[in-house]
Amino acid sequence: MAAPVRTTRKFLGRLSLPERNFVAEALRTETVGGVLLLLAAIAALIWANTPLKESYETVRDFHVGPGSLGLNLSVQHWAADGLLAVFFFVAGIELKRELVAGDLRDPKAAALPVIAALCGMAAPALVYTLVNVVGGGSTDGWAVPTATDIAFALAVLAVIGTSLPSALRAFLLTLAVVDDLFAILIIAIFFTSDLNFAALGGAFIGLAVFWLLLRKGVRGWYVYVPLALVIWGLMYNSGVHATIAGVAMGLMLRCHKEEGAGESHSPGEHIEHLVRPLSAGLAVPLFALFSAGVAVSGGALRDVFTQPETLGVVLGLVVGKVVGIFGGTWLAARFTRAELNEDLAWPDVFAVASLAGIGFTVSLLIGELAFSDDPVLTDEIKAAVLLGSLTAAVLSAILLKVRDVKYRKLWEDEERDEDLSGIPDVYEQDDPDYHLRMADIHQKKADEHRRRARQAGASRDTDDGPA
């Protein structure tokens, strides 16, 4: 009896058409949000490093909210605990969709990006810990350099104008989704304060009601938004970070279409389409505005490289992320017999790995949580996150720009639609009707070319004839 043949799988191969369209739409919104995030971070730095610094601190530290409900919070806390719950709500929907309809649905296809993401979080944490053990610093911030900011990374792509192929973009998106999942777990497990079990129990009851209403098919934002606010408030008062409420509600949404229901989009995809602009265009930029405003001077930048905590963050983002993602991907491909798409090369994976070193939103949040009892060190950690993310952005921009011509050709091949069917030609080449349409188009072009040639010849004969 012959031994079974082990087939190889293509890594970073062409996406299916529905997955390609979903990734394109999701990343288009994230790119716009990333540009706004970038502008908000720049505005925060300018605001905090000019004579207007006192007004920045006044606005950031201004308290508002019902104290009787335990919600008399500063503007900065409202941005970190409130607005970021919207961001994590979208992350929860993304994760649910990836698990039921995306790349994470198939364990074999999911193995590479999941392993890459895990290694891309473990390596920066290890780099940070080693730097601080050797340098005698605090290991409390080990989780700070583990996060990837997909919006900021895509903003870099938008700025440098790289036409990254959809497979590489999808790989980056999947990395970020898995990254968000483990960042959520890190926040829930390692940054939970003393628990208020009554509030936590109330939050769980609220989530159960939320789930039950979804299963019963109850519709109407006026039902879910007030309930979501109650769940968020209870989660905040429980001692568990309030963003966990957003993730939990996102994971409860149905992200697959029911057969026979005539749905063009699942409820989860529909709600994500509505909420993502709010997350990318308002929630995350406002968080950046009130979290990225740190004093930057020559001395402060020098201190980033002399203190083990801040140096560990920079090296974790710039070195740890690249080594972890690239090394994890290569080893996984090597031992799962997956072959890299022949149109790409391993330096392309290295470039995307360096792009994943841009850790902004979640890194800033974890930095605030890890060193909440030391405001000075918190600001220094934020400066390290900004510097590390900027360094990773410059490095990735250089690496991607080197291959820009190749990427542009692959992008144009993916986008080409010569038969004007609305579907890229690469997805129609196995369709017999496609070849008939293309033959007809080429025949019409040839006829048009001959017609113009005859007209040009007739025009020359007229010009050369007698007056």
Short mmCIF file of C-alpha atoms in Angstrom, two decimals:
data_model
loop_
_atom_site.label_atom_id
_atom_site.label_comp_id
_atom_site.label_asym_id
_atom_site.label_seq_id
_atom_site.Cartn_x
_atom_site.Cartn_y
_atom_site.Cartn_z
CA MET A 1 0.00 0.00 0.00
CA ALA A 2 1.46 3.36 -1.05
CA ALA A 3 2.23 5.93 1.61
CA PRO A 4 -0.06 8.97 1.58
CA VAL A 5 1.36 11.95 -0.26
CA ARG A 6 1.81 15.02 1.92
CA THR A 7 0.68 18.04 -0.02
CA THR A 8 2.22 21.44 0.52
CA ARG A 9 0.18 24.55 1.17
CA LYS A 10 0.82 28.02 -0.18
CA PHE A 11 1.72 30.61 2.42
CA LEU A 12 0.68 34.18 1.50
CA GLY A 13 -1.09 32.88 -1.58
CA ARG A 14 -3.98 34.66 -3.27
CA LEU A 15 -7.03 35.18 -1.07
CA SER A 16 -10.51 34.06 -2.04
CA LEU A 17 -12.57 36.84 -3.63
CA PRO A 18 -14.95 37.34 -0.62
CA GLU A 19 -12.02 37.38 1.82
CA ARG A 20 -10.11 39.80 -0.43
CA ASN A 21 -13.09 42.16 -0.57
CA PHE A 22 -13.58 42.01 3.20
CA VAL A 23 -9.90 42.69 3.90
CA ALA A 24 -9.87 45.58 1.42
CA GLU A 25 -12.91 47.21 3.05
CA ALA A 26 -11.65 46.69 6.61
CA LEU A 27 -8.19 47.99 5.88
CA ARG A 28 -9.51 50.98 3.96
CA THR A 29 -11.28 52.18 7.11
CA GLU A 30 -8.29 51.31 9.29
CA THR A 31 -5.99 53.29 6.99
CA VAL A 32 -8.13 56.42 7.31
CA GLY A 33 -8.28 55.88 11.06
CA GLY A 34 -4.52 55.37 11.15
CA VAL A 35 -3.90 58.72 9.49
CA LEU A 36 -6.20 60.38 12.05
CA LEU A 37 -4.36 58.51 14.81
CA LEU A 38 -1.04 59.78 13.48
CA LEU A 39 -2.35 63.36 13.37
CA ALA A 40 -3.76 63.04 16.91
CA ALA A 41 -0.40 61.80 18.23
CA ILE A 42 1.43 64.69 16.56
CA ALA A 43 -1.11 67.15 17.95
CA ALA A 44 -0.67 65.71 21.45
CA LEU A 45 3.12 66.03 21.26
CA ILE A 46 2.90 69.63 20.03
CA TRP A 47 0.30 70.52 22.66
CA ALA A 48 2.38 69.00 25.47
CA ASN A 49 5.68 70.58 24.38
CA THR A 50 4.68 74.20 23.83
CA PRO A 51 3.68 77.04 26.16
CA LEU A 52 0.18 75.51 26.02
CA LYS A 53 1.41 72.55 28.09
CA GLU A 54 -0.55 73.63 31.19
CA SER A 55 -3.82 73.74 29.24
CA TYR A 56 -3.13 70.22 27.95
CA GLU A 57 -2.68 68.90 31.48
CA THR A 58 -5.76 70.81 32.66
CA VAL A 59 -7.98 69.27 29.97
CA ARG A 60 -6.45 65.80 30.32
CA ASP A 61 -6.90 65.73 34.10
CA PHE A 62 -10.35 67.35 34.19
CA HIS A 63 -12.81 65.06 36.00
CA VAL A 64 -16.37 64.54 34.86
CA GLY A 65 -19.03 61.91 35.48
CA PRO A 66 -21.38 60.65 38.22
CA GLY A 67 -19.33 60.05 41.33
CA SER A 68 -22.19 58.14 42.96
CA LEU A 69 -21.73 55.44 40.30
CA GLY A 70 -17.97 55.37 40.72
CA LEU A 71 -17.55 57.04 37.34
CA ASN A 72 -16.12 60.48 38.21
CA LEU A 73 -13.17 60.00 35.85
CA SER A 74 -10.58 62.23 34.23
CA VAL A 75 -10.84 62.92 30.51
CA GLN A 76 -7.78 60.70 30.02
CA HIS A 77 -9.46 57.83 31.87
CA TRP A 78 -12.67 58.26 29.90
CA ALA A 79 -10.60 57.93 26.72
CA ALA A 80 -8.65 54.89 27.95
CA ASP A 81 -11.47 53.03 29.70
CA GLY A 82 -14.49 54.28 27.79
CA LEU A 83 -13.58 55.05 24.20
CA LEU A 84 -11.16 52.13 23.92
CA ALA A 85 -14.03 49.81 24.85
CA VAL A 86 -15.44 50.70 21.41
CA PHE A 87 -12.08 49.81 19.85
CA PHE A 88 -12.02 46.46 21.64
CA PHE A 89 -15.66 45.85 20.71
CA VAL A 90 -14.64 46.04 17.05
CA ALA A 91 -11.62 43.83 17.84
CA GLY A 92 -13.99 41.26 19.36
CA ILE A 93 -16.12 41.22 16.20
CA GLU A 94 -12.99 40.88 14.04
CA LEU A 95 -11.80 37.95 16.13
CA LYS A 96 -15.22 36.25 15.99
CA ARG A 97 -15.35 36.68 12.22
CA GLU A 98 -11.84 35.30 11.78
CA LEU A 99 -12.79 32.27 13.88
CA VAL A 100 -15.99 31.44 11.99
CA ALA A 101 -15.42 32.76 8.45
CA GLY A 102 -11.83 33.94 8.07
CA ASP A 103 -8.30 32.56 8.11
CA LEU A 104 -8.56 31.27 11.69
CA ARG A 105 -11.47 28.98 10.79
CA ASP A 106 -9.17 26.37 9.24
CA PRO A 107 -6.64 25.16 11.84
CA LYS A 108 -4.05 24.37 9.15
CA ALA A 109 -4.36 27.79 7.51
CA ALA A 110 -4.46 29.50 10.91
CA ALA A 111 -1.34 27.77 12.21
CA LEU A 112 1.17 30.11 10.55
CA PRO A 113 -0.31 33.50 11.51
CA VAL A 114 -1.19 32.30 15.02
CA ILE A 115 2.32 30.94 15.63
CA ALA A 116 3.79 34.12 14.13
CA ALA A 117 1.63 36.29 16.41
CA LEU A 118 2.47 34.26 19.53
CA CYS A 119 6.19 34.39 18.77
CA GLY A 120 5.78 38.07 17.94
CA MET A 121 4.47 38.64 21.47
CA ALA A 122 6.76 36.25 23.34
CA ALA A 123 10.01 37.57 21.84
CA PRO A 124 9.43 41.27 22.76
CA ALA A 125 8.40 40.25 26.28
CA LEU A 126 11.58 38.16 26.56
CA VAL A 127 13.74 41.00 25.21
CA TYR A 128 12.22 43.46 27.69
CA THR A 129 12.65 41.03 30.60
CA LEU A 130 16.28 40.26 29.76
CA VAL A 131 17.18 43.94 29.45
CA ASN A 132 15.60 44.70 32.83
CA VAL A 133 17.02 41.66 34.61
CA VAL A 134 20.52 42.56 33.40
CA GLY A 135 20.02 46.30 33.98
CA GLY A 136 18.31 45.96 37.36
CA GLY A 137 15.04 47.55 36.18
CA SER A 138 11.41 46.68 36.77
CA THR A 139 9.97 43.72 34.90
CA ASP A 140 6.41 45.01 35.40
CA GLY A 141 6.31 46.41 31.86
CA TRP A 142 7.08 43.13 30.07
CA ALA A 143 3.75 43.32 28.19
CA VAL A 144 4.21 46.88 26.86
CA PRO A 145 6.12 45.98 23.65
CA THR A 146 3.98 42.94 22.81
CA ALA A 147 1.19 44.79 20.96
CA THR A 148 0.82 45.72 17.28
CA ASP A 149 -1.18 48.76 16.21
CA ILE A 150 -2.77 47.83 12.87
CA ALA A 151 -4.19 51.32 12.29
CA PHE A 152 -0.83 53.02 12.80
CA ALA A 153 0.90 50.39 10.63
CA LEU A 154 -1.56 51.00 7.81
CA ALA A 155 -1.11 54.75 8.19
CA VAL A 156 2.59 54.18 7.49
CA LEU A 157 1.64 52.22 4.37
CA ALA A 158 -0.64 55.06 3.28
CA VAL A 159 2.11 57.64 3.78
CA ILE A 160 4.82 55.77 1.89
CA GLY A 161 2.32 54.70 -0.79
CA THR A 162 3.24 51.03 -0.89
CA SER A 163 0.76 48.93 -2.87
CA LEU A 164 1.07 45.93 -0.60
CA PRO A 165 -0.51 42.77 -2.07
CA SER A 166 -3.73 41.68 -0.38
CA ALA A 167 -2.13 38.47 0.98
CA LEU A 168 0.49 40.44 2.91
CA ARG A 169 -2.15 42.88 4.16
CA ALA A 170 -4.35 39.98 5.27
CA PHE A 171 -1.38 38.40 7.06
CA LEU A 172 -0.77 41.69 8.88
CA LEU A 173 -4.46 41.98 9.77
CA THR A 174 -4.62 38.40 11.09
CA LEU A 175 -1.47 39.02 13.13
CA ALA A 176 -3.08 42.09 14.64
CA VAL A 177 -6.34 40.25 15.43
CA VAL A 178 -4.52 37.43 17.26
CA ASP A 179 -2.30 40.06 18.87
CA ASP A 180 -5.40 41.87 20.15
CA LEU A 181 -6.80 38.62 21.55
CA PHE A 182 -3.73 37.94 23.66
CA ALA A 183 -3.42 41.60 24.64
CA ILE A 184 -6.98 41.33 25.95
CA LEU A 185 -6.05 38.23 27.95
CA ILE A 186 -2.95 39.96 29.31
CA ILE A 187 -5.00 42.96 30.45
CA ALA A 188 -7.69 40.73 31.99
CA ILE A 189 -5.27 38.43 33.83
CA PHE A 190 -2.33 40.62 34.82
CA PHE A 191 -3.89 44.07 35.20
CA THR A 192 -7.02 43.31 37.18
CA SER A 193 -7.16 45.10 40.54
CA ASP A 194 -9.03 43.96 43.64
CA LEU A 195 -12.29 42.44 42.46
CA ASN A 196 -15.73 43.73 43.40
CA PHE A 197 -17.65 40.49 43.00
CA ALA A 198 -21.06 42.15 43.20
CA ALA A 199 -20.26 44.44 40.26
CA LEU A 200 -18.59 41.60 38.38
CA GLY A 201 -21.64 39.40 38.90
CA GLY A 202 -23.87 42.22 37.64
CA ALA A 203 -21.67 42.57 34.54
CA PHE A 204 -21.97 38.82 33.85
CA ILE A 205 -25.76 39.01 34.25
CA GLY A 206 -25.82 41.94 31.82
CA LEU A 207 -23.73 39.97 29.32
CA ALA A 208 -26.08 37.01 29.66
CA VAL A 209 -29.06 39.28 28.91
CA PHE A 210 -27.14 40.74 25.94
CA TRP A 211 -26.49 37.22 24.60
CA LEU A 212 -30.11 36.14 25.16
CA LEU A 213 -31.50 39.17 23.31
CA LEU A 214 -29.19 38.43 20.37
CA ARG A 215 -30.29 34.80 20.25
CA LYS A 216 -33.96 35.83 20.35
CA GLY A 217 -33.37 38.12 17.37
CA VAL A 218 -34.30 41.31 19.22
CA ARG A 219 -33.37 44.35 17.14
CA GLY A 220 -32.93 48.03 17.93
CA TRP A 221 -29.95 50.10 19.04
CA TYR A 222 -32.11 51.66 21.76
CA VAL A 223 -32.12 48.24 23.48
CA TYR A 224 -28.46 47.32 23.12
CA VAL A 225 -26.70 50.68 23.62
CA PRO A 226 -28.16 51.36 27.11
CA LEU A 227 -27.52 47.73 28.09
CA ALA A 228 -23.94 47.98 26.82
CA LEU A 229 -23.37 51.13 28.90
CA VAL A 230 -24.68 49.36 32.02
CA ILE A 231 -22.42 46.36 31.37
CA TRP A 232 -19.44 48.66 30.80
CA GLY A 233 -20.10 50.59 34.05
CA LEU A 234 -20.40 47.40 36.08
CA MET A 235 -17.24 45.96 34.50
CA TYR A 236 -15.34 49.15 35.30
CA ASN A 237 -16.43 49.04 38.95
CA SER A 238 -15.65 45.32 39.23
CA GLY A 239 -11.89 45.91 39.01
CA VAL A 240 -11.59 44.15 35.64
CA HIS A 241 -10.48 46.56 32.94
CA ALA A 242 -13.60 48.00 31.32
CA THR A 243 -12.45 47.27 27.75
CA ILE A 244 -13.05 43.56 28.44
CA ALA A 245 -16.80 44.34 28.32
CA GLY A 246 -16.42 45.57 24.74
CA VAL A 247 -14.56 42.42 23.69
CA ALA A 248 -17.11 40.12 25.32
CA MET A 249 -20.05 41.80 23.55
CA GLY A 250 -18.21 41.75 20.21
CA LEU A 251 -17.57 38.02 20.53
CA MET A 252 -21.28 37.35 21.10
CA LEU A 253 -22.40 38.72 17.75
CA ARG A 254 -23.21 36.27 14.97
CA CYS A 255 -20.63 36.63 12.21
CA HIS A 256 -21.91 34.06 9.72
CA LYS A 257 -24.83 34.33 7.33
CA GLU A 258 -27.77 32.01 7.98
CA GLU A 259 -28.79 29.88 5.01
CA GLY A 260 -32.15 30.79 3.54
CA ALA A 261 -32.34 34.08 5.48
CA GLY A 262 -31.42 36.16 2.44
CA GLU A 263 -28.70 38.02 4.36
CA SER A 264 -26.13 39.93 2.34
CA HIS A 265 -24.08 40.44 5.52
CA SER A 266 -24.10 38.77 8.92
CA PRO A 267 -25.26 40.90 11.89
CA GLY A 268 -21.69 41.08 13.18
CA GLU A 269 -20.34 42.36 9.85
CA HIS A 270 -23.18 44.88 9.60
CA ILE A 271 -22.57 46.26 13.10
CA GLU A 272 -18.82 46.29 12.55
CA HIS A 273 -19.38 48.33 9.36
CA LEU A 274 -21.38 50.85 11.41
CA VAL A 275 -19.12 51.02 14.47
CA ARG A 276 -15.66 50.76 12.87
CA PRO A 277 -15.66 54.42 11.67
CA LEU A 278 -16.54 55.50 15.23
CA SER A 279 -13.68 53.41 16.59
CA ALA A 280 -11.06 54.33 13.98
CA GLY A 281 -12.18 57.92 13.44
CA LEU A 282 -13.00 59.06 16.98
CA ALA A 283 -12.26 56.63 19.83
CA VAL A 284 -8.66 55.73 19.03
CA PRO A 285 -7.54 59.23 17.90
CA LEU A 286 -8.98 60.80 21.09
CA PHE A 287 -7.21 58.16 23.18
CA ALA A 288 -3.97 59.04 21.39
CA LEU A 289 -4.58 62.76 21.91
CA PHE A 290 -4.80 62.37 25.69
CA SER A 291 -2.21 59.60 26.11
CA ALA A 292 0.62 60.51 23.70
CA GLY A 293 1.22 63.99 25.11
CA VAL A 294 4.57 63.52 26.84
CA ALA A 295 7.34 66.06 27.25
CA VAL A 296 10.07 65.39 24.71
CA SER A 297 13.54 66.91 25.06
CA GLY A 298 17.10 65.91 24.33
CA GLY A 299 17.52 64.74 27.90
CA ALA A 300 14.28 62.75 27.83
CA LEU A 301 15.27 60.99 24.60
CA ARG A 302 18.70 60.23 26.04
CA ASP A 303 17.08 58.75 29.13
CA VAL A 304 15.10 56.34 26.94
CA PHE A 305 18.37 54.60 26.06
CA THR A 306 19.84 54.68 29.56
CA GLN A 307 16.98 53.29 31.64
CA PRO A 308 16.36 49.53 31.41
CA GLU A 309 12.54 49.90 31.40
CA THR A 310 12.45 52.29 28.45
CA LEU A 311 15.31 50.61 26.58
CA GLY A 312 13.51 47.29 26.97
CA VAL A 313 10.39 48.76 25.35
CA VAL A 314 12.30 50.17 22.36
CA LEU A 315 14.30 46.99 21.77
CA GLY A 316 11.20 44.87 22.30
CA LEU A 317 9.31 46.71 19.56
CA VAL A 318 12.16 47.14 17.08
CA VAL A 319 14.09 43.89 17.58
CA GLY A 320 11.79 41.52 19.48
CA LYS A 321 8.82 41.91 17.14
CA VAL A 322 10.86 41.32 13.99
CA VAL A 323 12.77 38.34 15.37
CA GLY A 324 9.64 36.79 16.87
CA ILE A 325 7.33 37.12 13.87
CA PHE A 326 9.90 36.35 11.19
CA GLY A 327 11.49 33.50 13.14
CA GLY A 328 8.16 32.02 14.15
CA THR A 329 6.83 32.19 10.60
CA TRP A 330 9.94 30.62 9.08
CA LEU A 331 10.01 27.78 11.61
CA ALA A 332 6.28 27.14 11.24
CA ALA A 333 6.56 27.06 7.45
CA ARG A 334 9.58 24.78 7.70
CA PHE A 335 7.87 22.21 9.91
CA THR A 336 4.37 22.36 8.38
CA ARG A 337 5.68 21.97 4.81
CA ALA A 338 4.06 25.22 3.76
CA GLU A 339 5.60 26.85 0.68
CA LEU A 340 5.91 30.60 0.36
CA ASN A 341 3.97 32.12 -2.55
CA GLU A 342 6.39 32.16 -5.50
CA ASP A 343 5.58 35.83 -6.19
CA LEU A 344 6.97 36.82 -2.77
CA ALA A 345 10.20 36.24 -0.86
CA TRP A 346 11.18 35.90 2.78
CA PRO A 347 12.44 39.51 2.91
CA ASP A 348 8.78 40.48 2.34
CA VAL A 349 7.82 38.62 5.52
CA PHE A 350 10.68 40.37 7.31
CA ALA A 351 9.38 43.76 6.15
CA VAL A 352 5.85 43.00 7.42
CA ALA A 353 7.35 41.76 10.71
CA SER A 354 9.14 45.09 11.13
CA LEU A 355 5.86 46.88 10.36
CA ALA A 356 4.25 44.91 13.21
CA GLY A 357 6.78 46.55 15.53
CA ILE A 358 4.59 49.65 15.51
CA GLY A 359 2.91 49.21 18.87
CA PHE A 360 0.97 52.32 19.80
CA THR A 361 -2.59 52.22 21.12
CA VAL A 362 -2.49 49.04 23.21
CA SER A 363 1.17 49.57 24.18
CA LEU A 364 0.32 53.00 25.59
CA LEU A 365 -2.65 51.50 27.45
CA ILE A 366 -0.59 48.67 28.96
CA GLY A 367 2.16 51.16 29.86
CA GLU A 368 -0.37 53.20 31.83
CA LEU A 369 -1.64 50.07 33.60
CA ALA A 370 1.80 48.62 34.36
CA PHE A 371 3.23 51.77 35.96
CA SER A 372 0.07 53.47 37.23
CA ASP A 373 1.73 54.18 40.60
CA ASP A 374 4.67 56.04 39.01
CA PRO A 375 3.52 58.92 36.74
CA VAL A 376 7.08 59.93 35.82
CA LEU A 377 8.01 56.43 34.66
CA THR A 378 4.65 56.16 32.87
CA ASP A 379 5.52 59.21 30.76
CA GLU A 380 8.99 57.81 30.08
CA ILE A 381 7.46 54.49 28.97
CA LYS A 382 5.12 56.40 26.65
CA ALA A 383 8.11 58.22 25.15
CA ALA A 384 9.78 54.84 24.62
CA VAL A 385 6.66 53.48 22.89
CA LEU A 386 6.59 56.52 20.59
CA LEU A 387 10.31 56.26 19.79
CA GLY A 388 10.21 52.49 19.29
CA SER A 389 7.14 52.72 17.05
CA LEU A 390 8.72 55.53 15.02
CA THR A 391 11.93 53.52 14.58
CA ALA A 392 9.96 50.44 13.48
CA ALA A 393 7.95 52.60 11.07
CA VAL A 394 11.09 54.05 9.44
CA LEU A 395 12.74 50.62 9.19
CA SER A 396 9.66 49.00 7.66
CA ALA A 397 9.16 51.93 5.26
CA ILE A 398 12.70 51.49 3.93
CA LEU A 399 12.32 47.72 3.55
CA LEU A 400 8.92 48.00 1.83
CA LYS A 401 10.08 50.79 -0.46
CA VAL A 402 12.89 48.56 -1.77
CA ARG A 403 10.27 46.11 -3.05
CA ASP A 404 7.70 48.71 -4.06
CA VAL A 405 8.00 48.02 -7.81
CA LYS A 406 7.31 44.32 -7.25
CA TYR A 407 4.39 45.06 -4.92
CA ARG A 408 2.89 47.51 -7.40
CA LYS A 409 2.98 44.92 -10.19
CA LEU A 410 1.30 42.29 -7.97
CA TRP A 411 -1.31 44.86 -6.90
CA GLU A 412 -2.06 45.83 -10.49
CA ASP A 413 -2.41 42.16 -11.44
CA GLU A 414 -4.91 41.71 -8.58
CA GLU A 415 -6.91 44.79 -9.57
CA ARG A 416 -6.97 44.34 -13.38
CA ASP A 417 -10.50 44.00 -14.78
CA GLU A 418 -10.18 44.18 -18.58
CA ASP A 419 -13.61 42.69 -19.26
CA LEU A 420 -15.24 45.29 -16.94
CA SER A 421 -17.22 42.61 -15.13
CA GLY A 422 -16.60 44.11 -11.71
CA ILE A 423 -14.54 41.03 -10.71
CA PRO A 424 -10.73 41.07 -11.03
CA ASP A 425 -9.54 38.96 -13.96
CA VAL A 426 -7.34 36.69 -11.80
CA TYR A 427 -10.52 35.34 -10.19
CA GLU A 428 -12.21 34.61 -13.52
CA GLN A 429 -9.50 32.85 -15.49
CA ASP A 430 -10.97 29.39 -14.87
CA ASP A 431 -14.38 30.52 -16.16
CA PRO A 432 -14.99 29.56 -19.86
CA ASP A 433 -17.19 32.64 -20.29
CA TYR A 434 -14.29 34.80 -19.19
CA HIS A 435 -12.15 33.60 -22.08
CA LEU A 436 -14.99 34.20 -24.53
CA ARG A 437 -15.44 37.74 -23.20
CA MET A 438 -11.72 38.42 -23.42
CA ALA A 439 -11.53 37.05 -26.98
CA ASP A 440 -14.42 39.33 -27.94
CA ILE A 441 -12.70 42.33 -26.29
CA HIS A 442 -9.41 41.60 -28.09
CA GLN A 443 -11.27 41.19 -31.41
CA LYS A 444 -12.99 44.55 -30.93
CA LYS A 445 -9.66 46.19 -30.10
CA ALA A 446 -8.07 44.68 -33.23
CA ASP A 447 -11.00 45.85 -35.38
CA GLU A 448 -10.74 49.34 -33.90
CA HIS A 449 -6.99 49.39 -34.56
CA ARG A 450 -7.49 48.37 -38.22
CA ARG A 451 -10.26 50.96 -38.64
CA ARG A 452 -8.01 53.72 -37.37
CA ALA A 453 -5.15 52.51 -39.56
CA ARG A 454 -7.44 52.69 -42.63
CA GLN A 455 -8.59 56.18 -41.67
CA ALA A 456 -4.99 57.30 -41.21
CA GLY A 457 -4.07 55.84 -44.64
CA ALA A 458 -7.03 57.54 -46.32
CA SER A 459 -6.06 60.83 -44.69
CA ARG A 460 -2.51 60.57 -46.05
CA ASP A 461 -3.80 59.78 -49.56
CA THR A 462 -5.97 62.92 -49.46
CA ASP A 463 -3.10 65.11 -48.25
CA ASP A 464 -0.72 63.80 -50.98
CA GLY A 465 -3.27 64.21 -53.83
CA PRO A 466 -3.63 67.18 -56.21
CA ALA A 467 -4.86 70.43 -54.77
#
